[in-house]
Amino acid sequence: MNYFTGVITNTRVTGTAASTVVVNTRNLSLVDDATIVVELRYTLESPIMTPLYVNGYVVPAGTVDIREFSIPGVFAYELQISVISPSEEETILTVFGLDESGNLVQNQRILQSEFTVLPAVL
């Protein structure tokens, strides 16, 4: 399953800017490890989204994984998260923006139910 955040504006003009994006993964399966691929793209006020991170990792069965991605000075960003296994019902994802002090940026919170589901990788 492929999840997409859409473009997230990250400027102080519209609120507090994030300097870090946190991707939380909870693997509810008691048997299967979860294989996750995160791609983070950004823009610095141009129409082109440039890949900044592509990160693949495994979340063992019954555990949680928290990954941080640094994005200071980024005008806007988007994430695509691919869950390769197990099923999407057993893998719960959330994304949060954090400011330079580590505080949550309220308008940069994406719960699993808020992701756009993509039929294929962009």
PDB file of C-alpha atoms in Angstrom, residues 27-32 61-62 90:
ATOM      1  CA  ASN A  27       3.475  -2.929  13.451  1.00  0.00           C
ATOM      2  CA  LEU A  28       0.473  -4.653  15.000  1.00  0.00           C
ATOM      3  CA  SER A  29       1.275  -8.043  13.474  1.00  0.00           C
ATOM      4  CA  LEU A  30       2.514 -10.548  16.006  1.00  0.00           C
ATOM      5  CA  VAL A  31       4.133 -12.653  13.277  1.00  0.00           C
ATOM      6  CA  ASP A  32       5.247 -10.583  10.252  1.00  0.00           C
ATOM      7  CA  ALA A  61       6.483  -7.719  14.532  1.00  0.00           C
ATOM      8  CA  GLY A  62       4.732  -6.171  17.534  1.00  0.00           C
ATOM      9  CA  GLU A  90      -1.580  -4.291  10.617  1.00  0.00           C
TER      10      GLU A  90
END
